[in-house]
Short mmCIF file of C-alpha atoms in Angstrom, two decimals:
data_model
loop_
_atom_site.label_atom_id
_atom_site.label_comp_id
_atom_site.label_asym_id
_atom_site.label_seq_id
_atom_site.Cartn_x
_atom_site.Cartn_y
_atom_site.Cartn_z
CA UNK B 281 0.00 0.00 0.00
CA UNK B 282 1.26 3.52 -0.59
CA UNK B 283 1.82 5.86 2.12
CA UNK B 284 2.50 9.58 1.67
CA UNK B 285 4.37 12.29 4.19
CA UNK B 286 3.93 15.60 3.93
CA UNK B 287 6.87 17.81 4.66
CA UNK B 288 6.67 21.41 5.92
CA UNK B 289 7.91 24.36 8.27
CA UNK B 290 5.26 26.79 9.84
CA UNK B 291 4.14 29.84 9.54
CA UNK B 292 2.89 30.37 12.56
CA UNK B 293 1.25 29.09 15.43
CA UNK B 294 -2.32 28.83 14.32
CA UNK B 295 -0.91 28.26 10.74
CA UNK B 296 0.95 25.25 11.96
CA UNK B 297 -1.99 23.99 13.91
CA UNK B 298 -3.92 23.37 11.17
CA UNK B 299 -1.85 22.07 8.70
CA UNK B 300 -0.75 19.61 11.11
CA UNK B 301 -4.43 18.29 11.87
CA UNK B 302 -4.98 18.55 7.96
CA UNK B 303 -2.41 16.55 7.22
CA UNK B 304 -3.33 13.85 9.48
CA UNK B 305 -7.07 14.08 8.52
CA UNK B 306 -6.36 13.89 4.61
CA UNK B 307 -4.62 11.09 5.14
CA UNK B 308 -0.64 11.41 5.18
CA UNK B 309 1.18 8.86 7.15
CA UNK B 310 3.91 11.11 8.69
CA UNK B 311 4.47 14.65 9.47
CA UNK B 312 8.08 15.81 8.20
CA UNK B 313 10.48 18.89 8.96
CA UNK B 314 13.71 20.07 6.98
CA UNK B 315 16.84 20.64 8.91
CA UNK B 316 18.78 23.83 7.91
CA UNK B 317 19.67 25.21 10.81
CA UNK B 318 19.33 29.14 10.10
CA UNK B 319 17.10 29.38 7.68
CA UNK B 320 14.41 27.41 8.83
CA UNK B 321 12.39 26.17 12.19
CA UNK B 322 14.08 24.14 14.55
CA UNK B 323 12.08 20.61 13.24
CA UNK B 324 11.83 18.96 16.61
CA UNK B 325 10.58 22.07 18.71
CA UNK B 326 8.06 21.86 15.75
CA UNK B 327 6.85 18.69 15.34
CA UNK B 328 6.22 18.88 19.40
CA UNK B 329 3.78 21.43 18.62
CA UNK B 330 2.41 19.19 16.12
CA UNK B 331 2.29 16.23 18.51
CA UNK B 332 -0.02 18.25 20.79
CA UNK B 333 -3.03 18.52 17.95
CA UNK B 334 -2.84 15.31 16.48
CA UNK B 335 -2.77 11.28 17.49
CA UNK B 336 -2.00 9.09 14.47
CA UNK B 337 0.21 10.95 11.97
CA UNK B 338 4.28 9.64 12.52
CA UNK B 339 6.98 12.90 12.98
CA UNK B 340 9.71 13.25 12.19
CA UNK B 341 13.19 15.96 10.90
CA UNK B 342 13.77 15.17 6.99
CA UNK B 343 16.67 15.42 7.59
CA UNK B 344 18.49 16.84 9.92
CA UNK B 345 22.47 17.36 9.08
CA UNK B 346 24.83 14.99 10.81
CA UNK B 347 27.62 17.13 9.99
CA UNK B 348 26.26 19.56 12.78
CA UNK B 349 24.33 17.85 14.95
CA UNK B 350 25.87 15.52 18.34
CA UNK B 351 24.09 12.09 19.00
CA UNK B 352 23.52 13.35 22.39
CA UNK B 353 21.39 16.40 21.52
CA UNK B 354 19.57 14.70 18.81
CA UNK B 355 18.78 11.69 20.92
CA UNK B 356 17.08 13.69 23.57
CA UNK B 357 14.84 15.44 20.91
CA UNK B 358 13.97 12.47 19.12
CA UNK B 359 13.18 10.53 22.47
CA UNK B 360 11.07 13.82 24.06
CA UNK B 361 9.57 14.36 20.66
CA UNK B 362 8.18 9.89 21.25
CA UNK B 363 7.35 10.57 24.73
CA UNK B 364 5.29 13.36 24.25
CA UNK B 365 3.51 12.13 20.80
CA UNK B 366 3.26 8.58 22.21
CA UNK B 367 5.28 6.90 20.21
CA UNK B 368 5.40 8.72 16.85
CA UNK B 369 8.68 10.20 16.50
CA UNK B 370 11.47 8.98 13.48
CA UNK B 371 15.00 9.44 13.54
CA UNK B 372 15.68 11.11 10.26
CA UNK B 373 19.27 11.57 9.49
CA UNK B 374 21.25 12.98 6.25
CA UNK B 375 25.13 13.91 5.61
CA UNK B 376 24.30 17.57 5.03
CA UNK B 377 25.39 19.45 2.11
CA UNK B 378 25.41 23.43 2.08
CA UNK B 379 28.32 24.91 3.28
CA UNK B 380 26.95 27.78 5.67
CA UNK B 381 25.37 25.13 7.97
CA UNK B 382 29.23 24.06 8.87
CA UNK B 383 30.33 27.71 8.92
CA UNK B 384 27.80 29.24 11.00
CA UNK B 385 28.69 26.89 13.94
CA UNK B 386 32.24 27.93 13.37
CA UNK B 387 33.25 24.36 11.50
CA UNK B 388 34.71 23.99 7.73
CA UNK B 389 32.56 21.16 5.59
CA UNK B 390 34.42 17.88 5.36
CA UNK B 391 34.76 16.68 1.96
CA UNK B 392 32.60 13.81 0.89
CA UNK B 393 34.53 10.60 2.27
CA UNK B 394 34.02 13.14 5.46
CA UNK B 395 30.42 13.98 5.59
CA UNK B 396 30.25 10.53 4.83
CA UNK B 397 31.57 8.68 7.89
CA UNK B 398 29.95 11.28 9.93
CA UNK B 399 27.26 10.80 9.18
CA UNK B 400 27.08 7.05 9.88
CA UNK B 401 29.12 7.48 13.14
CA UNK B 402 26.35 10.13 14.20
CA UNK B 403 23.27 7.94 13.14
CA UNK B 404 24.99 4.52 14.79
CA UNK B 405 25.94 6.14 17.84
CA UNK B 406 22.50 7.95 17.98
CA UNK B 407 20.40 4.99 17.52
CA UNK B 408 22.52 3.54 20.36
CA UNK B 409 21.85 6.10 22.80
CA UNK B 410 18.00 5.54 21.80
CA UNK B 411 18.21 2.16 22.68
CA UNK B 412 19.89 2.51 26.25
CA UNK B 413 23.50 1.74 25.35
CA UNK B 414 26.29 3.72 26.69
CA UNK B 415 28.12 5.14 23.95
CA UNK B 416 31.88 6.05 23.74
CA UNK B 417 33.91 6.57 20.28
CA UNK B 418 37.05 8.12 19.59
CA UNK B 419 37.19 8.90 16.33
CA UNK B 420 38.52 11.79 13.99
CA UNK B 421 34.61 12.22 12.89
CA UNK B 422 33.09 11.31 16.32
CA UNK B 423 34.15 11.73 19.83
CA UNK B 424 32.07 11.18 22.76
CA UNK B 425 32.73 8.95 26.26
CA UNK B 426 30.35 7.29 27.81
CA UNK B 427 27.34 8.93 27.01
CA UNK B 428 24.04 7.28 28.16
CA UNK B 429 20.21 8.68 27.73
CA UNK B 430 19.15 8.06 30.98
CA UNK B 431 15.73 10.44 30.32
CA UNK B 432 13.91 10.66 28.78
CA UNK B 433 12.96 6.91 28.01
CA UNK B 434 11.55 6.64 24.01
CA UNK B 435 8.04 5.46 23.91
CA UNK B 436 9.08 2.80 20.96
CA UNK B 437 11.17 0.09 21.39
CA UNK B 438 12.88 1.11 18.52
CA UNK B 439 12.77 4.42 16.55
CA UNK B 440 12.47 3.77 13.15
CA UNK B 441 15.73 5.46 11.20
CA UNK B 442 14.88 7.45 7.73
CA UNK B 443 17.65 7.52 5.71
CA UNK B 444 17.88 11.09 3.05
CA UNK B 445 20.48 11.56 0.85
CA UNK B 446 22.06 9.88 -2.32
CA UNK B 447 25.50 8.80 -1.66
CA UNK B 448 26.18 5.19 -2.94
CA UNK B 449 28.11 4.40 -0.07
CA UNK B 450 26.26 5.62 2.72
CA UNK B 451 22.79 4.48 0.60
CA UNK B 452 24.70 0.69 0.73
CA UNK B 453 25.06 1.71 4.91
CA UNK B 454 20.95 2.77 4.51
CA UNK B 455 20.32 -0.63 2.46
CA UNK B 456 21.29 -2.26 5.51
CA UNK B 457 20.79 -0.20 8.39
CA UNK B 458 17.77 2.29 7.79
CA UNK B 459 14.01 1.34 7.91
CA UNK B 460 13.02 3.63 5.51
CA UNK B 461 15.48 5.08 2.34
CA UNK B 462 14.33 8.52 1.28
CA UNK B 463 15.25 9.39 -2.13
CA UNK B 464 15.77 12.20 -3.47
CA UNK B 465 17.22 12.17 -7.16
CA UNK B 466 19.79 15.18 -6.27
CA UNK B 467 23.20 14.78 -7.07
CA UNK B 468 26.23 16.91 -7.02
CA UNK B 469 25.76 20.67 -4.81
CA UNK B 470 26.22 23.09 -6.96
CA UNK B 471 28.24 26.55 -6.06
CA UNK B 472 25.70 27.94 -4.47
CA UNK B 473 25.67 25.56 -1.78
CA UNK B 474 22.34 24.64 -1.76
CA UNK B 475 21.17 23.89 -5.19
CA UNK B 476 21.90 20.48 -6.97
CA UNK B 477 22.01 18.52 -9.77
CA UNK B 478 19.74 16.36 -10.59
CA UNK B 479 19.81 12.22 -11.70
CA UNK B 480 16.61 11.65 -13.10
CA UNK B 481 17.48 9.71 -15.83
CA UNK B 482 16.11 6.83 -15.88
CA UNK B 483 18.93 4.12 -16.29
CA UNK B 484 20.08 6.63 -13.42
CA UNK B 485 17.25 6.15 -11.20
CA UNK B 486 17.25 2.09 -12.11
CA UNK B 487 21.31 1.73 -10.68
CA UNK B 488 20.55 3.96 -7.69
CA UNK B 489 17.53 1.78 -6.47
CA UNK B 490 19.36 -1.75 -7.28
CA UNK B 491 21.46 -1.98 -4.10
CA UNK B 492 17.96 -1.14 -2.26
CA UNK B 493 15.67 -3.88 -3.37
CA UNK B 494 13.71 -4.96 -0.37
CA UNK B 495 13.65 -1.84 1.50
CA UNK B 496 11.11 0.42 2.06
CA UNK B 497 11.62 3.42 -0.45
CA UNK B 498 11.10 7.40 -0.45
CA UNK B 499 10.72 9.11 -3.23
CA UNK B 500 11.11 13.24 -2.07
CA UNK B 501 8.39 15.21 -4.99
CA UNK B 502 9.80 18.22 -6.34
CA UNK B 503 7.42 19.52 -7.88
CA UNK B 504 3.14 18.08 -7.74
CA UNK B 505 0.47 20.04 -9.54
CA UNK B 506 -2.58 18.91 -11.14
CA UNK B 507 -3.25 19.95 -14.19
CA UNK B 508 -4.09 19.12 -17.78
CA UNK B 509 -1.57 20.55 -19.54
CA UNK B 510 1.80 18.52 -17.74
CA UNK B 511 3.64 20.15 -20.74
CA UNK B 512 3.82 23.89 -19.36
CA UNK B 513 3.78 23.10 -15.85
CA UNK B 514 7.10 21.35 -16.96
CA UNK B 515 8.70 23.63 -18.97
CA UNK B 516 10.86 25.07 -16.91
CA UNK B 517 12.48 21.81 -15.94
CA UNK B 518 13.79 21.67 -19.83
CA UNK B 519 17.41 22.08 -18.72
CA UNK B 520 17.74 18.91 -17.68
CA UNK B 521 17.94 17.34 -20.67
CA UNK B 522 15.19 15.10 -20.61
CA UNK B 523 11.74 15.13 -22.76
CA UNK B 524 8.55 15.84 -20.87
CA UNK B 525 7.79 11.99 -21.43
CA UNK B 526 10.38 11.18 -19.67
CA UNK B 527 10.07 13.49 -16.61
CA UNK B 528 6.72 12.38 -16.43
CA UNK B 529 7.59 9.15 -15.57
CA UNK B 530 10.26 9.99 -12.59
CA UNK B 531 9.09 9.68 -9.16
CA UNK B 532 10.26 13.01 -8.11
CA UNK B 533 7.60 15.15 -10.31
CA UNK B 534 3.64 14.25 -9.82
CA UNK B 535 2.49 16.48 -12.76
CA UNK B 536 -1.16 15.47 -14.19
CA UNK B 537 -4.59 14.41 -13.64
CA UNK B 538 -4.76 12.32 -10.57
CA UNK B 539 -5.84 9.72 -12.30
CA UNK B 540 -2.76 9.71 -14.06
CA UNK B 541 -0.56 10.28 -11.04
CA UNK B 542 -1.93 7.44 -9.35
CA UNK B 543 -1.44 5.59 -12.59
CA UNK B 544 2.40 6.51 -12.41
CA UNK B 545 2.61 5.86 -8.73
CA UNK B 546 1.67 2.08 -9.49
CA UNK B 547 4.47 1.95 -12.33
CA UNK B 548 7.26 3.88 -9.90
CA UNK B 549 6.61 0.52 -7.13
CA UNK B 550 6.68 -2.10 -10.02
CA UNK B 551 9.90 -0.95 -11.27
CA UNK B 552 12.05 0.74 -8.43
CA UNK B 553 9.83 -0.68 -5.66
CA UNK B 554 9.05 2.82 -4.25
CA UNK B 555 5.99 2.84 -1.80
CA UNK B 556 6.52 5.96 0.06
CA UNK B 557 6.07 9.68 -1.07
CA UNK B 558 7.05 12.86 0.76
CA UNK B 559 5.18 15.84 -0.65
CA UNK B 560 4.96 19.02 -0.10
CA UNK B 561 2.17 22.33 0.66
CA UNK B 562 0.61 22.01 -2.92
CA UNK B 563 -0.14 18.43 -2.33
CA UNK B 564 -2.18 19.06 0.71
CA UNK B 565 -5.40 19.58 -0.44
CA UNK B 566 -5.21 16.98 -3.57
CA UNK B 567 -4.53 13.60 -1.40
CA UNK B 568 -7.98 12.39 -0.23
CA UNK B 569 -8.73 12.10 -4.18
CA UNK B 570 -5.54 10.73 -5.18
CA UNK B 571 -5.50 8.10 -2.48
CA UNK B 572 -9.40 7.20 -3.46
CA UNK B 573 -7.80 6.75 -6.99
CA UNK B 574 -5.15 3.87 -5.94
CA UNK B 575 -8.06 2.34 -4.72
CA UNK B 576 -9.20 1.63 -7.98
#
């Protein structure tokens, strides 16, 4: 079955309020937050908020940067944001990729092997701490001696781990450590530091996916309108060198009719196995009908 999260940052209070208990009522599985520290909210402070107004919808950061964040400190909000939801919080974790984010806490960006092993020593040792071990590592990426979370105590046994980025190595780590891949289809950072390009190809899409066959899969949606006319609502996505018939058929664009959508959605699991969509504020109002469509 197909299950869709719906990623956002408030407004403001009341705003927030009620897209949370939209959300949940329209029928998204989870409740997600970006991490960029300085240019959005802080995701777990908000997805408490969100915990208070709703009972059923899973929350969780998508995803915050391991390059600047300590196991410690994310443990604790990930097990207060399960206690006080009741068990719905996720540990979502990424390498991080725009420079500023390292710079503003007074640290230079690793290079890639870096960000890399960071970000697995972060998410490992994390995941630890969430579990009750007592942690120590010594490493050049990690250090940290004998930390235990004592309180507070997560609700779950285990915290599911979502896994957001595109690396091959750490997606191998993610193919066997993470519950839930999220995929993006961004590749290299361009200069700007937070722009990318993309690999939407699809012989591209097909060799990222094959170490990943059995997991759950997340495909992030860059762009979702419904419309008849998928040709101009695509148009400016022609520099990336592929035909509109093609980015039709990648799982990061839902451009169409729902009928077609859903129609695509059903071809995106039978070929890369993708069940899981993240979507964003122009989605919100469009899922009750698109769900009722995969019914069919």
């Amino acid at each position: 079955m197909t299950a869709f999260a719906f990623q956002a940052v408030p407004l403001n209070a009341a705003e927030w309020i009620e897209t949370a208990r939209k959300a949940e009522a329209n029928g998204f599985d989870t409740l997600l937050t970006p991490d960029h520290p300085g240019i959005c909210a802080a995701p777990h402070v908000a997805l408490a908020a969100a915990a208070a107004v709703t009972t059923t919808i899973k929350l969780g950061a998508y995803v915050v940067n391991a390059g600047v964040r300590e196991p410690m400190l994310l443990a604790a909000d990930v097990a207060t944001l399960d206690v006080v939801s009741g068990g719905r919080a996720l540990l979502g974790i990424g390498a991080g990729h725009n420079p500023n984010e390292w710079r503003w806490v007074g640290q230079t960006r690793p290079d890639v092997r870096g960000r890399v092993d960071r970000c697995i020593a972060v998410a490992e040792a994390t995941r630890r701490l969430l579990t009750g071990d007592e942690v120590t590592v010594d490493t050049e990426e990690l250090r940290m001696f004998g930390a235990k979370l004592d309180q507070p105590r997560p609700v779950q046994e285990k915290i599911p781990l979502l896994f957001g980025g595109g690396n091959s190595r750490l997606l191998r780590w993610a193919a066997e450590e993470a519950d839930i891949v999220g995929l993006s289809g961004l590749g290299r950072t361009l200069a700007d530091g937070r722009n990318h390009d993309v690999r939407w190809a699809l012989d591209q899409i097909d060799e990222h996916v094959a170490p990943l066959r059995g997991k759950v899969l997340e495909a992030l949606v860059q762009k979702f309108e419904i419309t008849d006319d998928p040709e101009a609502a695509l148009k400016d996505l022609n520099d990336t060198g592929l035909s509109i018939d093609e980015l039709l058929r990648v799982p990061f664009l839902m451009v169409g009719t729902i009928e077609e959508i859903a129609g695509r959605i059903r071809e995106h699991e039978r070929r890369w196995g993708i069940t899981r969509y993240a979507l964003r504020r122009s989605s919100l109002d469009h899922l009750p009908a698109l769900l009722e469509a995969l019914k069919n």
